[in-house]
JSON list of C-alpha atoms and ligand atoms in Angstrom, two decimals:
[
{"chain": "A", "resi": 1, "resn": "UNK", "atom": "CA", "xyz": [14.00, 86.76, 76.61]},
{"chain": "A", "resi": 2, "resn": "UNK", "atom": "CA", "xyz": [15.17, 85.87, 80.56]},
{"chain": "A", "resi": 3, "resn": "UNK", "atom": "CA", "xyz": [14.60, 82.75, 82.11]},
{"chain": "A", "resi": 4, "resn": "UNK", "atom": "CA", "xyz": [12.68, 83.70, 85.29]},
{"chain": "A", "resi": 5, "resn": "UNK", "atom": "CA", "xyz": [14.73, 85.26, 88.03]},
{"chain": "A", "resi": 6, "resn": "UNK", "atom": "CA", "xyz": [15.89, 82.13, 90.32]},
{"chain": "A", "resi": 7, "resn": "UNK", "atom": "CA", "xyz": [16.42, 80.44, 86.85]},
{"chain": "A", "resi": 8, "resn": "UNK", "atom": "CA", "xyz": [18.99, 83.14, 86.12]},
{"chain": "A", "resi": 9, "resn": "UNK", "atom": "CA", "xyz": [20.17, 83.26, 89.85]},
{"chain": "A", "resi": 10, "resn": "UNK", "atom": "CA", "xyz": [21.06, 79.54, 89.49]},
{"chain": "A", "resi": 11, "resn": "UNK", "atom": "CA", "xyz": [22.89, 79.74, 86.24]},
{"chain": "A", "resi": 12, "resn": "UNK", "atom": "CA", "xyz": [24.75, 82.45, 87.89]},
{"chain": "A", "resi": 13, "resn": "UNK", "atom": "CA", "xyz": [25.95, 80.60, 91.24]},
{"chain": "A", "resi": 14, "resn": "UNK", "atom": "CA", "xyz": [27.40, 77.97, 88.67]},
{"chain": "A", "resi": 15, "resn": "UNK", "atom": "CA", "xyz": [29.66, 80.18, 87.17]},
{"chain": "A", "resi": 16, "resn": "UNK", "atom": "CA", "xyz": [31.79, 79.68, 90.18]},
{"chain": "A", "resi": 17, "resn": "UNK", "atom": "CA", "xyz": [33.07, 76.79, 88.72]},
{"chain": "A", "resi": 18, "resn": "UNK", "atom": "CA", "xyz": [36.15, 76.51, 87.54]},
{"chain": "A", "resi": 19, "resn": "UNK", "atom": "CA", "xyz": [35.79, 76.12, 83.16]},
{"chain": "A", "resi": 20, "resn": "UNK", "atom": "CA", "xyz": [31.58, 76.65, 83.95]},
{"chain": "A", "resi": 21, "resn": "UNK", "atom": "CA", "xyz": [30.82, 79.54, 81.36]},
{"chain": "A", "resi": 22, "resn": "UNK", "atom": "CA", "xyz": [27.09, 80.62, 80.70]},
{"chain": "A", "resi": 23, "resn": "UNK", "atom": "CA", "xyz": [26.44, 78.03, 78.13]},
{"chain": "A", "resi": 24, "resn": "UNK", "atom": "CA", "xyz": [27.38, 74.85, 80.24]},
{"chain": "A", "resi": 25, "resn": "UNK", "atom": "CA", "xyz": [25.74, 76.84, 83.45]},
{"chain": "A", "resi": 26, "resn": "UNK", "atom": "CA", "xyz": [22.90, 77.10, 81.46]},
{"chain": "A", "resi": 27, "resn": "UNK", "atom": "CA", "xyz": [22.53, 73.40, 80.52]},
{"chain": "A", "resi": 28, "resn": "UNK", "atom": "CA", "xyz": [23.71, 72.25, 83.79]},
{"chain": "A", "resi": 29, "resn": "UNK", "atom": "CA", "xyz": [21.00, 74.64, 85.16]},
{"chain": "A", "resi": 30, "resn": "UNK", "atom": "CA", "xyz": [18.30, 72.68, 82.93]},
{"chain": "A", "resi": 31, "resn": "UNK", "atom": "CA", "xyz": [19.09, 69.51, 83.43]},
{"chain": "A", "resi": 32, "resn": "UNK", "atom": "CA", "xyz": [19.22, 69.58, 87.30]},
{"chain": "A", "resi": 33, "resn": "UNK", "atom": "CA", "xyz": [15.65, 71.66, 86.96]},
{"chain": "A", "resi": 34, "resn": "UNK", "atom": "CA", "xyz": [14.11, 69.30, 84.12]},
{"chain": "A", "resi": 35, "resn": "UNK", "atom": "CA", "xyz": [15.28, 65.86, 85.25]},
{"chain": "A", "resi": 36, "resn": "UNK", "atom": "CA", "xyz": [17.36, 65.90, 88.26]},
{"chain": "A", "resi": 37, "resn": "UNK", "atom": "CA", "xyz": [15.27, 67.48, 90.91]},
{"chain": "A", "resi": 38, "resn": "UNK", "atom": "CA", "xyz": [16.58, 64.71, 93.69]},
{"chain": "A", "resi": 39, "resn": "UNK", "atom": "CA", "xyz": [20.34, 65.60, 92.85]},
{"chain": "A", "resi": 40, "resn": "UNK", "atom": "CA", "xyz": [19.78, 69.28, 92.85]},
{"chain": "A", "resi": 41, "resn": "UNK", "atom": "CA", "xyz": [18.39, 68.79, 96.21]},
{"chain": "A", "resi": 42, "resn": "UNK", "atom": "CA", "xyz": [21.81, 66.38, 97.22]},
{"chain": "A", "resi": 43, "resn": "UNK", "atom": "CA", "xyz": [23.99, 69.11, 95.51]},
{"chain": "A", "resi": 44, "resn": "UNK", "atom": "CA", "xyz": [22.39, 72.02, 97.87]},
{"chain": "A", "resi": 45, "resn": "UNK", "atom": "CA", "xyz": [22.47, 69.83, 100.69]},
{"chain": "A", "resi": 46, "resn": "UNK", "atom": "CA", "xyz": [25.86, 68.87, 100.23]},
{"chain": "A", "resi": 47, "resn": "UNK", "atom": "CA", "xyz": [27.39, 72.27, 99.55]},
{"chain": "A", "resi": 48, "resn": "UNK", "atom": "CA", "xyz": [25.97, 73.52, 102.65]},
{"chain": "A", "resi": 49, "resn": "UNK", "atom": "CA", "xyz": [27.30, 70.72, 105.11]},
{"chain": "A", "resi": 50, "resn": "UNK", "atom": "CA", "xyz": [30.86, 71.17, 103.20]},
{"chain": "A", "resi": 51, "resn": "UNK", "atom": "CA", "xyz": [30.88, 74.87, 103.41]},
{"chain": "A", "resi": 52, "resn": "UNK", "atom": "CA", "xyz": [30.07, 75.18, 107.02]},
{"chain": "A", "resi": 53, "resn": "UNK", "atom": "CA", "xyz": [31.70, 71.66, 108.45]},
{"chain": "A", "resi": 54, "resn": "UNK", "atom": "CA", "xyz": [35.76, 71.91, 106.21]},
{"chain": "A", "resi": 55, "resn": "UNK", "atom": "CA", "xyz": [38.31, 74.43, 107.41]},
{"chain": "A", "resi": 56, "resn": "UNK", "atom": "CA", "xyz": [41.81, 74.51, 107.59]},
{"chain": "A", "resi": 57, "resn": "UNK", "atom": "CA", "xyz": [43.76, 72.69, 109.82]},
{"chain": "A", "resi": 58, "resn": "UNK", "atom": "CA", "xyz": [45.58, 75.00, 112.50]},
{"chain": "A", "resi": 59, "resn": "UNK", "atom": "CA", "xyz": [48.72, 72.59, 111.80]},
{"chain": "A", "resi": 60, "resn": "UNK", "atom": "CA", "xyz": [48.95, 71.86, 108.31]},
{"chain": "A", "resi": 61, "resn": "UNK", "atom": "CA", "xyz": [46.64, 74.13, 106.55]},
{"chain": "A", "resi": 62, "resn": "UNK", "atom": "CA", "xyz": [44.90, 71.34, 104.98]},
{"chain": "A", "resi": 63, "resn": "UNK", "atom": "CA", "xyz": [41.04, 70.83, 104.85]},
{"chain": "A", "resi": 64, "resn": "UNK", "atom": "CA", "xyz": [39.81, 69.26, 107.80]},
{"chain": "A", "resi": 65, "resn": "UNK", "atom": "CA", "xyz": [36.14, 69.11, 109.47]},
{"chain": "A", "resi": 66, "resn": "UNK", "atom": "CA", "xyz": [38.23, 69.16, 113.03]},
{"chain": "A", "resi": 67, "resn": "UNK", "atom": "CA", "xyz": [40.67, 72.04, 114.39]},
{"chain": "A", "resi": 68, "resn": "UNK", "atom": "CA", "xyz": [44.11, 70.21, 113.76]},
{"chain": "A", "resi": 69, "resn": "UNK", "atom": "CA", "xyz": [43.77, 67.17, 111.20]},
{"chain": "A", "resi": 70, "resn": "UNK", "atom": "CA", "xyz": [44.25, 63.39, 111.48]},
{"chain": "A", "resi": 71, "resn": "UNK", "atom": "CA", "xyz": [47.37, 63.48, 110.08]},
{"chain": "A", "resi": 72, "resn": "UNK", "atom": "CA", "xyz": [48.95, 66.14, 112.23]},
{"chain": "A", "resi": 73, "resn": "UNK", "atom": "CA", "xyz": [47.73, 64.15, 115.27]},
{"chain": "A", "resi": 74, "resn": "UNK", "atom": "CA", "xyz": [48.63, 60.77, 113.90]},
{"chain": "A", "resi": 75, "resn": "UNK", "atom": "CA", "xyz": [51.54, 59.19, 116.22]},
{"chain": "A", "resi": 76, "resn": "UNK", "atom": "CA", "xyz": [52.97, 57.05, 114.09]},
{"chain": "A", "resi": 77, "resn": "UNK", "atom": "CA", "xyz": [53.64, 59.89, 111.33]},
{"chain": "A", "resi": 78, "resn": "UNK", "atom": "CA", "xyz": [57.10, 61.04, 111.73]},
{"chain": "A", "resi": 79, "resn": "UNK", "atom": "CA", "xyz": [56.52, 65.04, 112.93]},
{"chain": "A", "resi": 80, "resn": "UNK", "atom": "CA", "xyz": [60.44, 65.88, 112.43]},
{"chain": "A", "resi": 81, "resn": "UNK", "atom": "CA", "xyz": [59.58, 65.24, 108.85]},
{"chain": "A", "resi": 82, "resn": "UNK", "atom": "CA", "xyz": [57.74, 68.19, 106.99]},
{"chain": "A", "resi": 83, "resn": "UNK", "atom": "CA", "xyz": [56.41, 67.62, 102.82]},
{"chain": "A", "resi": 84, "resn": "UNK", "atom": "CA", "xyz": [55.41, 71.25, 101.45]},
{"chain": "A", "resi": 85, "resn": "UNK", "atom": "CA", "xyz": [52.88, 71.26, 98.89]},
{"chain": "A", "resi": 86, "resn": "UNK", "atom": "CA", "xyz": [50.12, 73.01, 97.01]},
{"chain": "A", "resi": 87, "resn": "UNK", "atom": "CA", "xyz": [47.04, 71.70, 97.01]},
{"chain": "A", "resi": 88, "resn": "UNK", "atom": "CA", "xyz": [44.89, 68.95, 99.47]},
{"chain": "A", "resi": 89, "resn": "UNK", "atom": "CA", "xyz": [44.79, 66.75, 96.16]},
{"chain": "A", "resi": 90, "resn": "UNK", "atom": "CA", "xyz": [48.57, 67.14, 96.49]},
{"chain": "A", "resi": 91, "resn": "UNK", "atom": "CA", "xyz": [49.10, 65.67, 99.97]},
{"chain": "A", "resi": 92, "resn": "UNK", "atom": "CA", "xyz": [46.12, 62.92, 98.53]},
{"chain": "A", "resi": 93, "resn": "UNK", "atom": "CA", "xyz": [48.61, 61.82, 95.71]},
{"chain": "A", "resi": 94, "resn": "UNK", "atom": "CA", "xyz": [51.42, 61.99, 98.01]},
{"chain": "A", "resi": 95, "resn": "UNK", "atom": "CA", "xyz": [49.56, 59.38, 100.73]},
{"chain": "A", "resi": 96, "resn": "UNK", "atom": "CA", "xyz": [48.43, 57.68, 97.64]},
{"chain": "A", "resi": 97, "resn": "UNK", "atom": "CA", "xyz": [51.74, 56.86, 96.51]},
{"chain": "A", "resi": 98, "resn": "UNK", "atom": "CA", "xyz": [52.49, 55.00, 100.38]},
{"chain": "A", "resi": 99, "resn": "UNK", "atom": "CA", "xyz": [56.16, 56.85, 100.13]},
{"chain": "A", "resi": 100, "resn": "UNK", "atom": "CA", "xyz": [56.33, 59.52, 102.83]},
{"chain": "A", "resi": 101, "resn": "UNK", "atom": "CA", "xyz": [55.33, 59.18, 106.72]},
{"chain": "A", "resi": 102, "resn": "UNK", "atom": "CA", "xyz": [56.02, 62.50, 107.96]},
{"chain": "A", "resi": 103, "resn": "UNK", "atom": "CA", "xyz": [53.77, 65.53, 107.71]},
{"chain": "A", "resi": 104, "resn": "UNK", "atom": "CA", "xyz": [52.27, 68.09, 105.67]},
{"chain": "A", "resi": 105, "resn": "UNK", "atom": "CA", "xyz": [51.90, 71.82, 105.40]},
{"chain": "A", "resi": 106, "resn": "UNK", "atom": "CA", "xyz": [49.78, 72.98, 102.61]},
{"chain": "A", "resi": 107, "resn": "UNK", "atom": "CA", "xyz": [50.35, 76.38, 100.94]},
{"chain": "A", "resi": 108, "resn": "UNK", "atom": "CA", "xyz": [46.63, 76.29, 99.27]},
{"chain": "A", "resi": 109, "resn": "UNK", "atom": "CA", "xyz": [48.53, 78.08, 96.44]},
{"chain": "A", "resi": 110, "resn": "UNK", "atom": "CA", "xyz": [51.56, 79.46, 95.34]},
{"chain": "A", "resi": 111, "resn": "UNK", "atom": "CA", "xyz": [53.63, 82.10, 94.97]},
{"chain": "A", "resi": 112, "resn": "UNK", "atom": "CA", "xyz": [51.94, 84.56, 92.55]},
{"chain": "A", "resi": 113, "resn": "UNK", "atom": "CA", "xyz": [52.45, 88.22, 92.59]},
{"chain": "A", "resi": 114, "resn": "UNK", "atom": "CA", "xyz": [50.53, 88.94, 89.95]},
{"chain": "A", "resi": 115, "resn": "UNK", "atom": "CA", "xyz": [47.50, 87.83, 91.30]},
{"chain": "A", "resi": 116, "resn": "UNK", "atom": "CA", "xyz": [48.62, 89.51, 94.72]},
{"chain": "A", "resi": 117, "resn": "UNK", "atom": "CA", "xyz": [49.39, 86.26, 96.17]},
{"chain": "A", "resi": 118, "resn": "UNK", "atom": "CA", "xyz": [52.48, 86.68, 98.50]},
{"chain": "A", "resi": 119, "resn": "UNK", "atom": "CA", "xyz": [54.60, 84.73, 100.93]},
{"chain": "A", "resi": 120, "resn": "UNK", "atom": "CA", "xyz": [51.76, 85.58, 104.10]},
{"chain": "A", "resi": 121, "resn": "UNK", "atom": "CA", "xyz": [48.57, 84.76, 101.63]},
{"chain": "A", "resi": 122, "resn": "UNK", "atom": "CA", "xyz": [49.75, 80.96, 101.24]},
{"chain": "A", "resi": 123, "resn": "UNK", "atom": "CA", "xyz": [51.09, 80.85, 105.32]},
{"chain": "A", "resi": 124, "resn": "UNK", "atom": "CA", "xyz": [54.26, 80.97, 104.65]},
{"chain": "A", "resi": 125, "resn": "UNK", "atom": "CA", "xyz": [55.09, 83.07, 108.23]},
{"chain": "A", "resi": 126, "resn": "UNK", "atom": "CA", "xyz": [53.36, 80.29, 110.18]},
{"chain": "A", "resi": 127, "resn": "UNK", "atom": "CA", "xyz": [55.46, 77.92, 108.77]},
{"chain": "A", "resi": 128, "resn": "UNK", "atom": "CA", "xyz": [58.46, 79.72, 108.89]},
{"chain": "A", "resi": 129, "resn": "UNK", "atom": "CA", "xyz": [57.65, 80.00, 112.58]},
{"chain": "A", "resi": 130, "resn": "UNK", "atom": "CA", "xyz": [57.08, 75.95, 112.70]},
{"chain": "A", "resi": 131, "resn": "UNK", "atom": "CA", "xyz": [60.13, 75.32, 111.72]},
{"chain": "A", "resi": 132, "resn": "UNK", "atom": "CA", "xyz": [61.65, 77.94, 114.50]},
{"chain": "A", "resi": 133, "resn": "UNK", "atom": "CA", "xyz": [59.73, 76.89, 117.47]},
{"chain": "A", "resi": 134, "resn": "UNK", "atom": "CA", "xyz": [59.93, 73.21, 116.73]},
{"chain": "A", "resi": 135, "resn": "UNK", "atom": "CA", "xyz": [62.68, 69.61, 115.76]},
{"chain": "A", "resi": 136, "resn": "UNK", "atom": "CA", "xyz": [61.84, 69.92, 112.29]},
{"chain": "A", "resi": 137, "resn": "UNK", "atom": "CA", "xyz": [64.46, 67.34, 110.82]},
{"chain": "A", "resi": 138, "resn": "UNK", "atom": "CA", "xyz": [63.66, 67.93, 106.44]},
{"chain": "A", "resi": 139, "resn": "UNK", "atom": "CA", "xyz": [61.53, 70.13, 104.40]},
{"chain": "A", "resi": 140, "resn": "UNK", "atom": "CA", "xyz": [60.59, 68.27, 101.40]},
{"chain": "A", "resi": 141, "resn": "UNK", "atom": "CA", "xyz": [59.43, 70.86, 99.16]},
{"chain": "A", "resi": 142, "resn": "UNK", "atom": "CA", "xyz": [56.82, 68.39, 96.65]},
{"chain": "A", "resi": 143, "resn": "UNK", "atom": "CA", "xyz": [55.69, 72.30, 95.07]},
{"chain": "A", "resi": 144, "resn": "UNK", "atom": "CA", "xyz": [54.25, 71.24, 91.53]},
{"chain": "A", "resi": 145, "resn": "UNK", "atom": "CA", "xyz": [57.39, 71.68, 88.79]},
{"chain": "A", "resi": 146, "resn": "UNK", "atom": "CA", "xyz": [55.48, 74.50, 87.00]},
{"chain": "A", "resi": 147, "resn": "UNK", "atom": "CA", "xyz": [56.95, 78.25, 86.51]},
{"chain": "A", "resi": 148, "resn": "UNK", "atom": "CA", "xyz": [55.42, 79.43, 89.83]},
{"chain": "A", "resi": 149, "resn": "UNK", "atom": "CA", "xyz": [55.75, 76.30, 91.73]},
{"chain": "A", "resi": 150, "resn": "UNK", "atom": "CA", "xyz": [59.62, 76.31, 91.17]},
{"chain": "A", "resi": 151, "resn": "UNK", "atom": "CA", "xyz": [59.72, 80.10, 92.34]},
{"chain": "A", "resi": 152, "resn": "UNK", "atom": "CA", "xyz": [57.60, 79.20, 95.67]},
{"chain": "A", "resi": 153, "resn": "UNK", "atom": "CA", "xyz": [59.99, 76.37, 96.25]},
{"chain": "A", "resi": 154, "resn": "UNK", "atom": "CA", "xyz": [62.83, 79.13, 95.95]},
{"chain": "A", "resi": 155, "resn": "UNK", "atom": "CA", "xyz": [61.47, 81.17, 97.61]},
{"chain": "A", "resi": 156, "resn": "UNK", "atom": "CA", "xyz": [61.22, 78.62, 101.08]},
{"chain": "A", "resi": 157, "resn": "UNK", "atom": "CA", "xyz": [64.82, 77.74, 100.19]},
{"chain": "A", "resi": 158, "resn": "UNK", "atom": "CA", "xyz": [66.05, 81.29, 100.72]},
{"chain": "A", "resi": 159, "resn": "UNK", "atom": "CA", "xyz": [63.62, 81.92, 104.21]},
{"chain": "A", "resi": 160, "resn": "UNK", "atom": "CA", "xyz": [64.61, 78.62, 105.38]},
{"chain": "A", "resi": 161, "resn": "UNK", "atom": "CA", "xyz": [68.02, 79.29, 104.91]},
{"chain": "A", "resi": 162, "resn": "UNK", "atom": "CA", "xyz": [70.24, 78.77, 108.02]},
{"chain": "A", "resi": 163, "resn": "UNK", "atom": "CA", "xyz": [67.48, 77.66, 109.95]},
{"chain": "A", "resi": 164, "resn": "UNK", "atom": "CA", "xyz": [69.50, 74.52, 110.29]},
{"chain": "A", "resi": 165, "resn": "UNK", "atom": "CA", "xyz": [66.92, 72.20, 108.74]},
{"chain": "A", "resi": 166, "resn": "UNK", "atom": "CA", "xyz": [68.01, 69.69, 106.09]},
{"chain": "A", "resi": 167, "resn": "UNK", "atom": "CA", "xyz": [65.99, 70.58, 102.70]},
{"chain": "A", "resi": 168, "resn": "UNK", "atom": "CA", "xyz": [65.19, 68.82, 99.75]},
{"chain": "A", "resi": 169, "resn": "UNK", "atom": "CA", "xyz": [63.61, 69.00, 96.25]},
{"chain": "A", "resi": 170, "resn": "UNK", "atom": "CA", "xyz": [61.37, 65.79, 95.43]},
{"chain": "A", "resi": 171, "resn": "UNK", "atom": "CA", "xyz": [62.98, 64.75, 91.99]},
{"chain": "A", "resi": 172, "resn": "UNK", "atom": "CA", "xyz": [61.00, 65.12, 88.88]},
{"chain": "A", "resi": 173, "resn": "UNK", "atom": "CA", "xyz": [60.35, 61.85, 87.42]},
{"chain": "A", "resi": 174, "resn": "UNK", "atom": "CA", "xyz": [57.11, 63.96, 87.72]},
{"chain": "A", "resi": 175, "resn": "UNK", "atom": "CA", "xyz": [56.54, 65.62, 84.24]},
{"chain": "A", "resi": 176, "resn": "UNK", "atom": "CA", "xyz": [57.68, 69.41, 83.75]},
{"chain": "A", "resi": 177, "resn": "UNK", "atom": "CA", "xyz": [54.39, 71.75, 83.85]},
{"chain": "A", "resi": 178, "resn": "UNK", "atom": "CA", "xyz": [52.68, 68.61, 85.24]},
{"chain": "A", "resi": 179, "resn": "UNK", "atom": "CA", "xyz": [50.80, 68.88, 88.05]},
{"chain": "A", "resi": 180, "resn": "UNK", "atom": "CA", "xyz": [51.61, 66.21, 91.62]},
{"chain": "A", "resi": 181, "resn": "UNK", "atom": "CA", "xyz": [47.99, 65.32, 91.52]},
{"chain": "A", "resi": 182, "resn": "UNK", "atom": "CA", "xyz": [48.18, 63.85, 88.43]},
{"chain": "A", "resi": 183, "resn": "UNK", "atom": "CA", "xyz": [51.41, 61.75, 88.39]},
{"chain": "A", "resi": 184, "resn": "UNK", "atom": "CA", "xyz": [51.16, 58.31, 89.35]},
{"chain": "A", "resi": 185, "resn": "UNK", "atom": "CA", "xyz": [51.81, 56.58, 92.72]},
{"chain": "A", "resi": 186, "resn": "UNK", "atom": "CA", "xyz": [54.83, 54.80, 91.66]},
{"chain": "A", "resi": 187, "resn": "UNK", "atom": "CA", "xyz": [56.76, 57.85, 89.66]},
{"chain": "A", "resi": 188, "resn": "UNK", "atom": "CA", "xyz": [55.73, 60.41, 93.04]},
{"chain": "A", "resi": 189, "resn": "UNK", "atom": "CA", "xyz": [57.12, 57.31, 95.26]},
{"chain": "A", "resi": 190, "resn": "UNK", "atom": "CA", "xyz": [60.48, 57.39, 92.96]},
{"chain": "A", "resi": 191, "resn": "UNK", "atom": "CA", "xyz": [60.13, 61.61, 93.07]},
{"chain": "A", "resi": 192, "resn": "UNK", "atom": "CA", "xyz": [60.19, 61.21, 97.17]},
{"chain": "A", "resi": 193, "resn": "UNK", "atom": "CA", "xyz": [62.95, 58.60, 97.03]},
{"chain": "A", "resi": 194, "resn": "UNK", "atom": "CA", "xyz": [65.18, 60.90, 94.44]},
{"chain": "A", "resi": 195, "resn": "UNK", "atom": "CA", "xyz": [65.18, 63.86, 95.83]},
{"chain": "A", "resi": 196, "resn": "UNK", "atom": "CA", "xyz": [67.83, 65.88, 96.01]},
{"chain": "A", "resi": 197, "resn": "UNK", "atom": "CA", "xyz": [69.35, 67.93, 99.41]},
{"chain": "A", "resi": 198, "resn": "UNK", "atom": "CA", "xyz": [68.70, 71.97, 98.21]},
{"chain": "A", "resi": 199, "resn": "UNK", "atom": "CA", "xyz": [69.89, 73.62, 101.84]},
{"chain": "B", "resi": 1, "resn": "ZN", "atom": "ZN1", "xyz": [46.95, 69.15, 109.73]}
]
C-alpha cells in the first residue's frame, strides 16, 4: 500500500535533507500532516522566501539577501585582511569568537576531486584574481583540519605563491577531523592568534 500521491511527493522532497532517509521522512511527513498543519505552512513559507531572497555575495561568496554582504561593505573591517574558509557557519564561528576584523571569502566547499569538485567549483579563480587586482595584506587560511580541508589549504598555498601576500595557517587548538563550526569561541580566538606564517 502507497500513501496517496502528494503524501508520497512530500516524503520525497524531505529526503533532501542531509541524514533524512524514508523512515524519518516518513514520520516527519506525518507529524507535520497529523498535528502540525500551522508549521508545515511556516516551513513552506519559509523555504520559499529563503530560496528566492539568499545568494552569494559577489565579494565573499557568502550567503547574503543583498549583492555584496555587510561584511564586505563594513568600513571598519580591515579589507587588506582576507580569512578563507568553508562554510557560512564557518565565518559565524569565526565572528563568534570576536578574534578577526578583516574579511572573508567562502569556498562553500572544498577541494574534492572525487566528487568533481575542483579549484573553479569552490571560486578559487575569483579569488586568486582578488588577491591580484587588489592590497591584500594576509590570507588566513581557517579551512577545517580534516583530510580535504588540509589539501584545499595546500592547494591556495601553492596558487598564492609569489603573489607577495603574507599567508598563514590558523593553529589547531581546533581538534584534528573537527570541524571550525563546532570549536569554541575561545580555542578559534587562540587558533587565529597562533597561527603560523605558511608563504
Ligand atoms: Zn561578502
Amino acid at each position: 500500500m502507497n500513501f496517496s500521491p502528494a503524501i508520497e511527493e512530500l516524503i520525497e522532497a524531505l529526503r533532501c535533507l542531509p541524514g533524512v532517509g524514508p523512515k524519518s521522512a516518513q514520520r516527519m511527513t506525518l507529524h507535520l500532516l497529523e498535528r502540525d498543519r500551522e508549521g508545515a505552512e511556516s516551513l513552506a513559507a519559509a523555504l520559499n522566501e529563503a530560496v528566492n531572497k539568499v545568494d552569494h555575495c559577489q565579494r565573499c561568496r557568502n550567503f547574503t539577501e543583498l549583492d555584496v554582504c555587510e561584511i564586505c561593505i563594513d568600513p571598519r573591517r580591515d579589507a587588506t585582511l582576507i580569512c578563507v574558509v568553508e562554510t557560512p557557519a564557518d565565518v559565524l564561528a569565526v565572528e563568534m569568537s570576536g578574534s578577526f576584523k578583516g574579511i572573508y571569502y567562502v569556498l562553500m566547499g572544498h577541494l574534492s576531486p572525487i566528487d568533481g569538485i575542483g579549484p573553479e567549483e569552490i571560486g578559487l579563480n575569483l579569488f586568486h584574481q582578488r588577491i591580484v587586482d587588489e592590497q591584500i595584506s594576509e590570507v588566513i587560511l581557517a579551512t577545517n583540519p580534516t583530510v580535504e580541508g588540509e589539501a584545499t589549504a595546500y592547494y591556495l598555498i601553492d596558487l598564492l605563491q609569489g603573489e607577495g601576500v603574507k599567508v598563514s595557517r590558523i593553529a589547531h587548538g581546533v581538534p584534528l577531523g573537527g570541524e571550525l563550526e563546532y570549536v569554541d569561541g575561545s580555542t578559534l580566538a587562540h587558533a587565529f592568534s597562533g597561527r603560523r606564517r605558511v608563504e
